mmCIF file of C-alpha atoms and ligand atoms in Angstrom:
data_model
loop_
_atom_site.group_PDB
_atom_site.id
_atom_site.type_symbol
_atom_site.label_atom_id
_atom_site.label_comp_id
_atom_site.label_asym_id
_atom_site.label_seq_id
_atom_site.Cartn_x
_atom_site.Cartn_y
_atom_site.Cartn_z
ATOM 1 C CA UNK A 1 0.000 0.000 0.000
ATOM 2 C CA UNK A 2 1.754 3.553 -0.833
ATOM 3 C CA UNK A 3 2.530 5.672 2.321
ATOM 4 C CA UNK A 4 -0.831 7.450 3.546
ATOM 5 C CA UNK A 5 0.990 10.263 4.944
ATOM 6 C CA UNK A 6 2.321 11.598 1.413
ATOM 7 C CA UNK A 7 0.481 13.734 -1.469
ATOM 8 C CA UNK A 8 2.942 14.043 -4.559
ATOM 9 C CA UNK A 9 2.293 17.409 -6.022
ATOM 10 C CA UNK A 10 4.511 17.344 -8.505
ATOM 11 C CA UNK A 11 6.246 20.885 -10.166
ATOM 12 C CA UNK A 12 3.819 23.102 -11.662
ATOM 13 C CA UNK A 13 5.916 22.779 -15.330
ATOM 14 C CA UNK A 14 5.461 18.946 -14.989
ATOM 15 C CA UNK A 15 1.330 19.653 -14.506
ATOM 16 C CA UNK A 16 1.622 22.474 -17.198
ATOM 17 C CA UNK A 17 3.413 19.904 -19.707
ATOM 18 C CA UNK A 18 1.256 16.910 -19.162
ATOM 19 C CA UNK A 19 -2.021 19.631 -19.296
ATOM 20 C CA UNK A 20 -0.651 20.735 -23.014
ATOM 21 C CA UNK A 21 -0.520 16.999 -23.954
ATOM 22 C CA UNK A 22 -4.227 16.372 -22.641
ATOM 23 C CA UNK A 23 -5.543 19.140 -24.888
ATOM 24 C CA UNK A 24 -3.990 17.671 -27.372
ATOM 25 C CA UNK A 25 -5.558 14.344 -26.881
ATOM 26 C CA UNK A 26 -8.885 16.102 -26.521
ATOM 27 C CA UNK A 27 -8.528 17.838 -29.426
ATOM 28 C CA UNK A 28 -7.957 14.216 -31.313
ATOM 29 C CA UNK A 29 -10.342 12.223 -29.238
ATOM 30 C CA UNK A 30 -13.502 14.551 -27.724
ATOM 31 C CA UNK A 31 -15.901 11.445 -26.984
ATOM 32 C CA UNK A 32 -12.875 9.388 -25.379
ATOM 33 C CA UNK A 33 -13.255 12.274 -22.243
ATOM 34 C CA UNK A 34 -15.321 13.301 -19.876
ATOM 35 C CA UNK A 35 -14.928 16.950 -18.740
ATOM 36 C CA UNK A 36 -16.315 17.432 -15.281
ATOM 37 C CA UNK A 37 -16.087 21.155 -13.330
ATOM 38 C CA UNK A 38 -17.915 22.677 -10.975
ATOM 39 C CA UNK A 39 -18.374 26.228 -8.899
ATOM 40 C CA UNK A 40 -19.586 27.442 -5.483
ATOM 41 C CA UNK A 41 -23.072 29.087 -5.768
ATOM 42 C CA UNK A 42 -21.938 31.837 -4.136
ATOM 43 C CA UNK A 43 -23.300 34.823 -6.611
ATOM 44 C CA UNK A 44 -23.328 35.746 -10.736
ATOM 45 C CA UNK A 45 -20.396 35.382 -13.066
ATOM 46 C CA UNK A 46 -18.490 38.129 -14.145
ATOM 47 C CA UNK A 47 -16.121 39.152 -17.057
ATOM 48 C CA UNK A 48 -13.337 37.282 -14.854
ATOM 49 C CA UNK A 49 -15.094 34.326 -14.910
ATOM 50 C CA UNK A 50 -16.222 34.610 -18.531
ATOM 51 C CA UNK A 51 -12.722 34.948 -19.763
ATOM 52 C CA UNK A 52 -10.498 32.756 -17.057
ATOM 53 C CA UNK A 53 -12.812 29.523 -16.981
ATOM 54 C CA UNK A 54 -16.087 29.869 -18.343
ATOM 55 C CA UNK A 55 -14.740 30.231 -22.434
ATOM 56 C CA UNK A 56 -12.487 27.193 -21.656
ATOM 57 C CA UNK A 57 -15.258 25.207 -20.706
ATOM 58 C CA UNK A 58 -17.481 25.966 -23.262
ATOM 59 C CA UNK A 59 -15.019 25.438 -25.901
ATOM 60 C CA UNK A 60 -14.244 21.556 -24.807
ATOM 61 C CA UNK A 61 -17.834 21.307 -24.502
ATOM 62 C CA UNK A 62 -18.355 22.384 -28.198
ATOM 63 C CA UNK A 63 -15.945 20.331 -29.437
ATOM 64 C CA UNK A 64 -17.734 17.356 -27.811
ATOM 65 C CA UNK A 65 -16.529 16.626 -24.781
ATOM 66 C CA UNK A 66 -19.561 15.004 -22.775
ATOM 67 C CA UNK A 67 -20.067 18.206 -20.111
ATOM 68 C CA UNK A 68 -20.466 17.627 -16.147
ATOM 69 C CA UNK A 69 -20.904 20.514 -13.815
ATOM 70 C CA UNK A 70 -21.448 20.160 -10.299
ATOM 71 C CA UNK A 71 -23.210 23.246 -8.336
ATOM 72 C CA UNK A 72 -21.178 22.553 -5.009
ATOM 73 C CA UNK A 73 -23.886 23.879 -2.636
ATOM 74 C CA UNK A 74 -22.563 22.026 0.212
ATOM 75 C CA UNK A 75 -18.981 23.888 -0.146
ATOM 76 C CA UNK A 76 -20.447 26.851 0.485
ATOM 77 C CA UNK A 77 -21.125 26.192 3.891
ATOM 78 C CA UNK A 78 -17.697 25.554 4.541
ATOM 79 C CA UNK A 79 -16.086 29.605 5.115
ATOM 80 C CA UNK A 80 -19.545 31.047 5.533
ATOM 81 C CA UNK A 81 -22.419 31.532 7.382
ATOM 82 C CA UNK A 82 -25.241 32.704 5.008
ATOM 83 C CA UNK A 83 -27.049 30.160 3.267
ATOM 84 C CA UNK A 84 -30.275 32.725 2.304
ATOM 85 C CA UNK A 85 -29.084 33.123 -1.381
ATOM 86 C CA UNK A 86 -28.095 29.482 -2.200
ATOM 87 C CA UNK A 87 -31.521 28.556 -4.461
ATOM 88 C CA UNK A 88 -31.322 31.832 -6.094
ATOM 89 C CA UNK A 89 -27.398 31.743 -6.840
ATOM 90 C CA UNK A 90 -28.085 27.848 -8.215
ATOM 91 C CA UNK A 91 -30.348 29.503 -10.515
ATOM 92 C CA UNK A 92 -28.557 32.540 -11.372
ATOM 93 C CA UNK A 93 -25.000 30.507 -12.315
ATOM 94 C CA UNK A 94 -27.213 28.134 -14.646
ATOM 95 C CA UNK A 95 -28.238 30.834 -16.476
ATOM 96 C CA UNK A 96 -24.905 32.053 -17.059
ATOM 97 C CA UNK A 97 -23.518 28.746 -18.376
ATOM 98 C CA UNK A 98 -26.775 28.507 -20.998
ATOM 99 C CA UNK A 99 -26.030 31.926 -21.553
ATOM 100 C CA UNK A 100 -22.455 31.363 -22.506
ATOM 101 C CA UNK A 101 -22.929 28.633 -24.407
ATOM 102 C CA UNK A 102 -23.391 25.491 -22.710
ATOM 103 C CA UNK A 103 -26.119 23.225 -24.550
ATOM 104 C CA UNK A 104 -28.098 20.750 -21.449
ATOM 105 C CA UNK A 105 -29.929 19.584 -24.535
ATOM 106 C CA UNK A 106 -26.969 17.497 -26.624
ATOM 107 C CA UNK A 107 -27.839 14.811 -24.692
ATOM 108 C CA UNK A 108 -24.183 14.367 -22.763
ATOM 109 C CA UNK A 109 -24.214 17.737 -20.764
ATOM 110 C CA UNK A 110 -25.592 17.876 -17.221
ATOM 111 C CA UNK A 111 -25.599 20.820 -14.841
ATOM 112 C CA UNK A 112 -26.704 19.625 -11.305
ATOM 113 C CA UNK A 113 -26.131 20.780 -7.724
ATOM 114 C CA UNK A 114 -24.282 18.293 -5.761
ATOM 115 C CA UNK A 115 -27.137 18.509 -2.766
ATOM 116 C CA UNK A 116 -29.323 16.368 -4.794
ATOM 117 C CA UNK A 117 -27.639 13.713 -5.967
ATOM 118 C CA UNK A 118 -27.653 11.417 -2.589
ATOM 119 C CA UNK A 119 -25.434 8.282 -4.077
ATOM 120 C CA UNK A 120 -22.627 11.133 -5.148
ATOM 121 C CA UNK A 121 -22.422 12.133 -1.214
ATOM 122 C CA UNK A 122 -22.325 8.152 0.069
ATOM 123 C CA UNK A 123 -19.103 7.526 -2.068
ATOM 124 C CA UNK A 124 -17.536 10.826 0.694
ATOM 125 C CA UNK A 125 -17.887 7.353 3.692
ATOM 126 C CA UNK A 126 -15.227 5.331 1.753
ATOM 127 C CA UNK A 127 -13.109 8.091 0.641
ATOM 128 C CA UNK A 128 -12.633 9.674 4.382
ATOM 129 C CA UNK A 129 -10.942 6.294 5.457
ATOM 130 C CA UNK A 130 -8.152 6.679 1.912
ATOM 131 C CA UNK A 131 -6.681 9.504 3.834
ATOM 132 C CA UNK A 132 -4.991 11.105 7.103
ATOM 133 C CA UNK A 133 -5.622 13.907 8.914
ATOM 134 C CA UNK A 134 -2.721 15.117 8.757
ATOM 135 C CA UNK A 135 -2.839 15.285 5.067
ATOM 136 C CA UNK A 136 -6.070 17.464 4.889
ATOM 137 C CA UNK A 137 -4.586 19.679 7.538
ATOM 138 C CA UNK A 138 -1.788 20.123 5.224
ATOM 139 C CA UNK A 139 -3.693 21.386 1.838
ATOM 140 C CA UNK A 140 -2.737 24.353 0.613
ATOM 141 C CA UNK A 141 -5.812 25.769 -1.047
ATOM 142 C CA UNK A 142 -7.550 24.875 2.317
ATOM 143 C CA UNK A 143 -5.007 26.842 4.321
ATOM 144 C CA UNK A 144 -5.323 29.985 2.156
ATOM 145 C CA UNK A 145 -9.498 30.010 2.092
ATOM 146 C CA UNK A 146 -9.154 29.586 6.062
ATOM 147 C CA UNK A 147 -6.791 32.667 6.195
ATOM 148 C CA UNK A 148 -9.034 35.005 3.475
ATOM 149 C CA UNK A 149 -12.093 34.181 4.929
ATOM 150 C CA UNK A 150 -10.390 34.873 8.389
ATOM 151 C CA UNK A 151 -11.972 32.226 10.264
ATOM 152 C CA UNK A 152 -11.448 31.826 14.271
ATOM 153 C CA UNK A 153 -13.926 28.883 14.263
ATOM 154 C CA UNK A 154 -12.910 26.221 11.521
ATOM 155 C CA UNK A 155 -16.029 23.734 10.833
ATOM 156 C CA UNK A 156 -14.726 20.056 9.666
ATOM 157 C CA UNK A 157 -16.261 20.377 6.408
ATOM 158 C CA UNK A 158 -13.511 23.246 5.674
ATOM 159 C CA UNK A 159 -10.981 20.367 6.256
ATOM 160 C CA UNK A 160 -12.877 17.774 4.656
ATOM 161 C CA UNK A 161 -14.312 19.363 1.117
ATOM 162 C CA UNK A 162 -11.616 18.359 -0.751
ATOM 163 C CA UNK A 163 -12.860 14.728 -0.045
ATOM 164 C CA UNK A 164 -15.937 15.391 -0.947
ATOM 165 C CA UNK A 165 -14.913 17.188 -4.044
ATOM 166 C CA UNK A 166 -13.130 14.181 -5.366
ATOM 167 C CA UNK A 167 -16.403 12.177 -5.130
ATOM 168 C CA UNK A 168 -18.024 14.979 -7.450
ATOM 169 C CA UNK A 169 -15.523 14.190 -9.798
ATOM 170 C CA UNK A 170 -15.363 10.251 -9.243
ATOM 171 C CA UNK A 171 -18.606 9.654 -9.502
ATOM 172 C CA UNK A 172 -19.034 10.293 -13.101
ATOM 173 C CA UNK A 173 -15.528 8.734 -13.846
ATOM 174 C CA UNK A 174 -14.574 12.242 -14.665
ATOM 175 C CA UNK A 175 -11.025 11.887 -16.649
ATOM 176 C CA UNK A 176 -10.887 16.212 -17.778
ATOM 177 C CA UNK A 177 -11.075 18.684 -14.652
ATOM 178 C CA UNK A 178 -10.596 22.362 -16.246
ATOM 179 C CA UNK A 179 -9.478 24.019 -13.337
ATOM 180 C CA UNK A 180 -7.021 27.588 -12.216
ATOM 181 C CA UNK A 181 -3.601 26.609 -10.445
ATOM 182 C CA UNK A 182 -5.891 27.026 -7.119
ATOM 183 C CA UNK A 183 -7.526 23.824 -7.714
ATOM 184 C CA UNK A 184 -4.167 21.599 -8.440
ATOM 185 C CA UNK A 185 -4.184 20.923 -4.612
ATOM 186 C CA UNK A 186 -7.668 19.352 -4.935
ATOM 187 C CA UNK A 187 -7.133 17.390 -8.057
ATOM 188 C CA UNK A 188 -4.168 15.718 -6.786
ATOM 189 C CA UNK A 189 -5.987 14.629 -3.687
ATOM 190 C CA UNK A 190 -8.920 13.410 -6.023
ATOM 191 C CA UNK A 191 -5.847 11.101 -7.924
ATOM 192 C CA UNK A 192 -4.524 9.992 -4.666
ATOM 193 C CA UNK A 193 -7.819 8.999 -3.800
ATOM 194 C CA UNK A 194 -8.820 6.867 -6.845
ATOM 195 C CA UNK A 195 -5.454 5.251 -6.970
ATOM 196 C CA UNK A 196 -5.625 4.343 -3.232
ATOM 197 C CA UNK A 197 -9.249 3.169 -3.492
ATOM 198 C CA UNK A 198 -8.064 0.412 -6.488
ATOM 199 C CA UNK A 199 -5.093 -0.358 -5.111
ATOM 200 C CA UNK A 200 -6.713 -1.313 -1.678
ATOM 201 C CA UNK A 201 -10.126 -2.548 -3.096
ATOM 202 C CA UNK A 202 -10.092 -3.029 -7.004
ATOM 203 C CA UNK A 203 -6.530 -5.065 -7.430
ATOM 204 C CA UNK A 204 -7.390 -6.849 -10.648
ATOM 205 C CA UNK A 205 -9.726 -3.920 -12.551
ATOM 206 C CA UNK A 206 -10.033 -0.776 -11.740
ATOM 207 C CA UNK A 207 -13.276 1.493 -10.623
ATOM 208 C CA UNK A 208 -12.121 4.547 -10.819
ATOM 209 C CA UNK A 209 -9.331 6.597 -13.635
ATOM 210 C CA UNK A 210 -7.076 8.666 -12.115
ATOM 211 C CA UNK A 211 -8.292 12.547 -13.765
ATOM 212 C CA UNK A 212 -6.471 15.063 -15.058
ATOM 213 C CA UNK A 213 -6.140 18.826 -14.513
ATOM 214 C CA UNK A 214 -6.822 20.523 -17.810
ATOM 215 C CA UNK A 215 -4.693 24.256 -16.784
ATOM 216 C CA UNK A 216 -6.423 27.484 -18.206
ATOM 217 C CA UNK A 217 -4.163 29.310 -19.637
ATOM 218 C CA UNK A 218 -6.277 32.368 -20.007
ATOM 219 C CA UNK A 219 -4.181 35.573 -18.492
ATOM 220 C CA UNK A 220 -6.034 37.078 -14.963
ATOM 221 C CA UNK A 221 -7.856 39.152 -14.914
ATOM 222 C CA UNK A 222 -7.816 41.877 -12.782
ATOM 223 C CA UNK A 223 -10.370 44.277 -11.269
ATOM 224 C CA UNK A 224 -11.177 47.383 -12.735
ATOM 225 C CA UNK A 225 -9.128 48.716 -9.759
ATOM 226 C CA UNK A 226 -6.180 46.888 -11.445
ATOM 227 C CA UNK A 227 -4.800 46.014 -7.937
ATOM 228 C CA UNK A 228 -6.250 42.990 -7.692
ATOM 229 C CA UNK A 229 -8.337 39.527 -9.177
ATOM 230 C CA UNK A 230 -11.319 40.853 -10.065
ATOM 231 C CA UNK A 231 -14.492 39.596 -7.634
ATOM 232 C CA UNK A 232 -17.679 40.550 -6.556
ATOM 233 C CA UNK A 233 -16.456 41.013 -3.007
ATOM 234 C CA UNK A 234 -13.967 43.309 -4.217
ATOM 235 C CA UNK A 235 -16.266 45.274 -5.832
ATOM 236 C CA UNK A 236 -14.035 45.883 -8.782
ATOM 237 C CA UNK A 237 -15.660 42.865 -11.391
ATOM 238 C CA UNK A 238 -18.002 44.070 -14.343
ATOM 239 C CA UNK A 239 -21.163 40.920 -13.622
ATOM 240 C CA UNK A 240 -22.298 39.286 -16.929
ATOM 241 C CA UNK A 241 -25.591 40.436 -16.021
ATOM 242 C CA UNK A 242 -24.849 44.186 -16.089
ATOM 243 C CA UNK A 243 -26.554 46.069 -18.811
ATOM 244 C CA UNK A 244 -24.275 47.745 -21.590
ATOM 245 C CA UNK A 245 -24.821 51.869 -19.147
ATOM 246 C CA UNK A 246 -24.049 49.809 -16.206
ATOM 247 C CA UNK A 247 -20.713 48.603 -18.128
ATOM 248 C CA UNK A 248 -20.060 51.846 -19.656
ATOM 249 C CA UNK A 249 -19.980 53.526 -16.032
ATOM 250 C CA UNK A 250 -17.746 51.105 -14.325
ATOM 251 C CA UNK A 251 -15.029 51.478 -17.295
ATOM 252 C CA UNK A 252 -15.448 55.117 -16.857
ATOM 253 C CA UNK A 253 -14.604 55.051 -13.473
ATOM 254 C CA UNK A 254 -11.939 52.463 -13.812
ATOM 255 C CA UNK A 255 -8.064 53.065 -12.419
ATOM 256 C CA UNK A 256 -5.530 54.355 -14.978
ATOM 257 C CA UNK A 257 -2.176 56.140 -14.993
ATOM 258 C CA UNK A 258 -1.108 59.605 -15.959
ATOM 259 C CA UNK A 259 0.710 58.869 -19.017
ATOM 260 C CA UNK A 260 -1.170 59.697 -21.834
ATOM 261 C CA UNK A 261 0.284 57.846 -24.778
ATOM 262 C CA UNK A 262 -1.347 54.099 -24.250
ATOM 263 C CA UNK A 263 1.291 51.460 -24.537
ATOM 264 C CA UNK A 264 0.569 47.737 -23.361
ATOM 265 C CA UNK A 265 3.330 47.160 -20.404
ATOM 266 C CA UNK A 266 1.786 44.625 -17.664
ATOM 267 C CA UNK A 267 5.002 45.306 -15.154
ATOM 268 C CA UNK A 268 4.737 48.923 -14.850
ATOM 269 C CA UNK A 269 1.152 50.040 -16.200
ATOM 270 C CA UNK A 270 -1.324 47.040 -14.654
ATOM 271 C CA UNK A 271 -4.457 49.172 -14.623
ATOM 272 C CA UNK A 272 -3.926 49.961 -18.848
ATOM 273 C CA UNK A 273 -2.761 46.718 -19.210
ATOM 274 C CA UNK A 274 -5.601 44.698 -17.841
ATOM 275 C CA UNK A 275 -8.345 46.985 -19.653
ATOM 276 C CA UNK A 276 -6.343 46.391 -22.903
ATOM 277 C CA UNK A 277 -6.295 42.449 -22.173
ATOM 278 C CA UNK A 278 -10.141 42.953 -21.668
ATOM 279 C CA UNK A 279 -10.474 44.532 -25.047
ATOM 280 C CA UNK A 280 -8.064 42.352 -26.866
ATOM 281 C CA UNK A 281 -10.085 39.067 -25.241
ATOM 282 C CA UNK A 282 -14.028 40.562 -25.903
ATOM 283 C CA UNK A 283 -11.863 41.160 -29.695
ATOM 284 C CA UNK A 284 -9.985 38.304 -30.716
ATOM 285 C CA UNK A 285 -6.679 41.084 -31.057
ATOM 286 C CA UNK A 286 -3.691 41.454 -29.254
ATOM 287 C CA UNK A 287 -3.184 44.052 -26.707
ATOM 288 C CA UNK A 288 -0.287 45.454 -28.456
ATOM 289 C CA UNK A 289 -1.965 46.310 -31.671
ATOM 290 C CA UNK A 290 -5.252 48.013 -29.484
ATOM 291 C CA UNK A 291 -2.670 50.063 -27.606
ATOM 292 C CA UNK A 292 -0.864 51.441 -30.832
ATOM 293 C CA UNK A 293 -4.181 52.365 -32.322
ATOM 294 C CA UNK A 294 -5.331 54.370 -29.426
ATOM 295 C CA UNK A 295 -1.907 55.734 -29.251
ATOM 296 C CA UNK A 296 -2.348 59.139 -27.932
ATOM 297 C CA UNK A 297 -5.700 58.968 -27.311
ATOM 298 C CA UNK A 298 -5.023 58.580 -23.461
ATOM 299 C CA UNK A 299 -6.886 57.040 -20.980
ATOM 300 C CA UNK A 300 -10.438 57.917 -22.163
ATOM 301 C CA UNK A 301 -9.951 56.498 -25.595
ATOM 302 C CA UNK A 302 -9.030 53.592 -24.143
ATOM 303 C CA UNK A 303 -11.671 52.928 -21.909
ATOM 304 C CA UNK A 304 -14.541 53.697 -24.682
ATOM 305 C CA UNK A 305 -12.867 50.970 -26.672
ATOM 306 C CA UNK A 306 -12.869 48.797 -23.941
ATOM 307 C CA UNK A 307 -16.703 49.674 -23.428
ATOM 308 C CA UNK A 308 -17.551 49.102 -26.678
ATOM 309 C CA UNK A 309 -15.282 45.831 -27.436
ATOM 310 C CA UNK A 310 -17.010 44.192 -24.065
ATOM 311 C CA UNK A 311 -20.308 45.437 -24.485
ATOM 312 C CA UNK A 312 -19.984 44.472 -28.024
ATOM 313 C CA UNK A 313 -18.771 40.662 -27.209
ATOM 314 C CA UNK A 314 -21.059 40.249 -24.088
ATOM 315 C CA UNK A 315 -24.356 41.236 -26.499
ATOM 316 C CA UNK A 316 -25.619 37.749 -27.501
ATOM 317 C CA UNK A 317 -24.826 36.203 -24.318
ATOM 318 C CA UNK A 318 -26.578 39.002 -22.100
ATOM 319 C CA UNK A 319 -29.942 38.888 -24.413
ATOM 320 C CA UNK A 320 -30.101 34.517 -23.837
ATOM 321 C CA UNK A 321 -29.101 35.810 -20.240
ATOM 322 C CA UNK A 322 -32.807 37.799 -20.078
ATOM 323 C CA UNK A 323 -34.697 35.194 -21.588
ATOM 324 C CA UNK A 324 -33.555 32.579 -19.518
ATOM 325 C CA UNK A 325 -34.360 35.050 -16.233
ATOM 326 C CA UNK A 326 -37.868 35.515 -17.784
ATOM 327 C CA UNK A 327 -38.323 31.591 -17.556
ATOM 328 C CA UNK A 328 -37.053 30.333 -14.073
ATOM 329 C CA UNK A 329 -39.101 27.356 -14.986
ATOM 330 C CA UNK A 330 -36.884 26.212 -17.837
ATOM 331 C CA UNK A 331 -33.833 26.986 -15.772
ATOM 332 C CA UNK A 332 -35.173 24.722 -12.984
ATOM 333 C CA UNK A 333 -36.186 21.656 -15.858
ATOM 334 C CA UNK A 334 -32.776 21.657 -17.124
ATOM 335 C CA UNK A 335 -31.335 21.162 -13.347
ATOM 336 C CA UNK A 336 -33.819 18.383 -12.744
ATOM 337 C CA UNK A 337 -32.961 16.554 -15.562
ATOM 338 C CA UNK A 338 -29.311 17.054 -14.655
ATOM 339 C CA UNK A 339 -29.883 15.622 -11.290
ATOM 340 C CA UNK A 340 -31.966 12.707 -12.707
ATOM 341 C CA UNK A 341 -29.111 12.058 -15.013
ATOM 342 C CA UNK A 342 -26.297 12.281 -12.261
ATOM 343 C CA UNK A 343 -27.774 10.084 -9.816
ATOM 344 C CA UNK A 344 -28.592 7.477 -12.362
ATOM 345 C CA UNK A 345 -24.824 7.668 -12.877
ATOM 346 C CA UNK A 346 -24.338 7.695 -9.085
ATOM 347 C CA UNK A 347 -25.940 4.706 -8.184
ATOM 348 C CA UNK A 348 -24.100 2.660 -10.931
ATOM 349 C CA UNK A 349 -20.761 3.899 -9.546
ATOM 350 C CA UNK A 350 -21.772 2.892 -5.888
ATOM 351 C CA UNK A 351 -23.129 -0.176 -6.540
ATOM 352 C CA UNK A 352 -19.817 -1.177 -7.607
ATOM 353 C CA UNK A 353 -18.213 0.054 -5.087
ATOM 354 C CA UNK A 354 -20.123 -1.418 -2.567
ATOM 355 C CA UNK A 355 -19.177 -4.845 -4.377
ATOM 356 C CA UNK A 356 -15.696 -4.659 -4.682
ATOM 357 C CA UNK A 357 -15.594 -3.595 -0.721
ATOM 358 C CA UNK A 358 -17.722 -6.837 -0.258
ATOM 359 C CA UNK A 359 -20.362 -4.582 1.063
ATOM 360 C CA UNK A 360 -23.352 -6.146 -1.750
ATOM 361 C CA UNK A 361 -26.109 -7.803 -0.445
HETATM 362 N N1 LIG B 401 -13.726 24.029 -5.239
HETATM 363 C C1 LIG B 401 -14.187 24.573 -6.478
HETATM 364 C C2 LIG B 401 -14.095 26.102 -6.380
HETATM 365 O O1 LIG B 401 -14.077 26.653 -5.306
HETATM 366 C C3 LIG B 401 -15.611 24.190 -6.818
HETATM 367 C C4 LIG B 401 -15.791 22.715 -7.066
HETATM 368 C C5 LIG B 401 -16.571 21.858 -6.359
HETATM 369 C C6 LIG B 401 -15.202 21.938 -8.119
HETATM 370 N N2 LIG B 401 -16.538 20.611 -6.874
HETATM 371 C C7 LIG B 401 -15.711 20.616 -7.955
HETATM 372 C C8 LIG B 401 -14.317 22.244 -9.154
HETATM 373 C C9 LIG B 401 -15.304 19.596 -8.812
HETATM 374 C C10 LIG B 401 -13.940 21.209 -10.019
HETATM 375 C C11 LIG B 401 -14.416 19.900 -9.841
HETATM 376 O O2 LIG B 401 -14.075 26.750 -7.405
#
């Protein structure tokens, strides 16, 4: 049995590497995969969002990679105490992935919130006894959220979500998780996990593959502050949802510098910088060419551009984005028949675990 005491993270540039290779393969092979992500209902999706994970998804999805999200109400719970807005956010962050582009109708995409999908939660029971303690204490990602959220008292299901997010993506045989470098912690905990659970209890075949990060490689973004990631909380992130005046006033009141010639230098000009990234992504362009065409225009050329490119990109998704809110009913069918399809796909997965741990009746 390998040592229980010992996650191998590996180097980042060994992840990166092996994360190029699996877009390759997916690129080749789209129905071989199974892409499998998820979120915290914790509000809307903003431009951050949109460009940094959301496009990435959507993408693999189009190209045919059958689509699993997971709504991870439950996580929520773990650095926080409201639980008012849960229903509504579950709503709200389905809209944005129809809005965006993901299709619950191809027949191999299923949005569902990890609440309802009972069998999903049982497989957490055999996964707590695959590791220590002393490993969960030691996750970095944990560590951080525990610091940021500034808790005094920690609840067990801070320490313990990573478990529980490896069954989200076990339970569907996930093999693709698109995730940020935040996340690597988690998926190598989810890897440790399968390969402990058929090494201990499936010798001779398998249950679970071992999945792979897919990396975004998608610049961040930063807050219209350009200190910082942009986020709600941080009230510097332009929401999905905001109409095109709404847009236009944040960008107008967005950080710049006092130079007026706009040139595209990251190290010493972050606020131009990240509004020309946000033009060049809502464009297709690079940054470099946007910032020689504005050229002396200064800081208020810039940001009209930058209005216009987003508001220009964001158009078709925003209109499907008021539809959608006019028909909470549809939103709600397309979770129920996500659920229905992910615990059909749960049960099958625990009834053979149950077997190999000689636990069938
Ligand atoms: N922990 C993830 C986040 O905070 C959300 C999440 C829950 C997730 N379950 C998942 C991500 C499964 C990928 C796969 O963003």
């Amino acid at each position: 049995m390998e040592n229980h005491d010992h996650i191998e993270y590996g180097t980042f540039e060994a992840t990166l590497e092996r994360s190029r290779q699996l877009e390759r393969d997916i690129q080749e092979n789209p129905s071989k995969h199974k892409m499998l992500t998820g979120d915290r209902p914790t509000g809307r999706l903003h431009v951050g969002h949109l460009f940094g994970s959301l496009q990435n998804r959507v993408r693999l999805h189009k190209l045919g990679v059958p689509t699993y999200i997971v709504i991870a109400d439950y996580q929520v719970l773990t650095d926080r105490d409201t639980f008012e807005n849960i229903a509504e956010n579950v709503l709200q962050l389905t809209i944005d992935y129809i809005a965006a582009g993901i299709d619950p109708h191809d027949g191999k995409t299923f949005i569902f919130p990890h609440s309802h999908v009972p069998e999903l939660n049982q497989l957490l029971l055999p996964f707590l006894t695959l590791v220590t303690n002393a490993e969960l204490d030691r996750n970095p990602t944990v560590k951080e959220e525990i610091s940021a959220a500034g808790l005094k008292r920690i609840n067990a299901g801070m320490y313990t979500y990573p478990v529980h997010q490896a069954a989200d993506i076990l339970f569907c045989k996930g093999t693709v998780v698109p995730v940020g470098k935040d996340q690597l912690p988690h998926l190598e905990l989810t890897r440790t996990i399968a390969r402990r659970f058929n090494s201990r209890f499936a010798k001779d075949k398998a249950v679970f593959p071992e999945p792979q990060p897919l990396l975004s490689e998608a610049p961040i973004i930063l807050g219209l502050d350009g200190s910082q990631k942009m986020s709600k909380s941080r009230n510097n992130a332009i929401m999905l949802s905001a109409t095109e005046d709404e847009t236009a006033k944040l960008i107008r009141k967005a950080k710049t510098d006092s130079e007026r010639v706009i040139t595209y230098d990251p190290e010493n000009r972050p606020e131009v910088a990240n509004l020309l990234m946000l033009a060049a992504l809502s464009t297709g362009r690079n940054p470099e060419e946007i910032a020689a065409e504005i050229g002396d225009g200064g800081g208020g050329q810039l940001k009209k551009m930058v209005t216009e490119a987003i508001n220009e990109h964001l158009k078709p998704l925003r209109a499907r984005r008021k539809e959608l809110e006019q028909d909470l009913d549809y939103v709600r069918s397309v979770l129920r028949a996500g659920v229905e399809a992910a615990r059909a796909e749960a049960i099958k997965t625990l009834e053979e675990v149950r077997e190999v741990m000689n636990m069938g009746l």
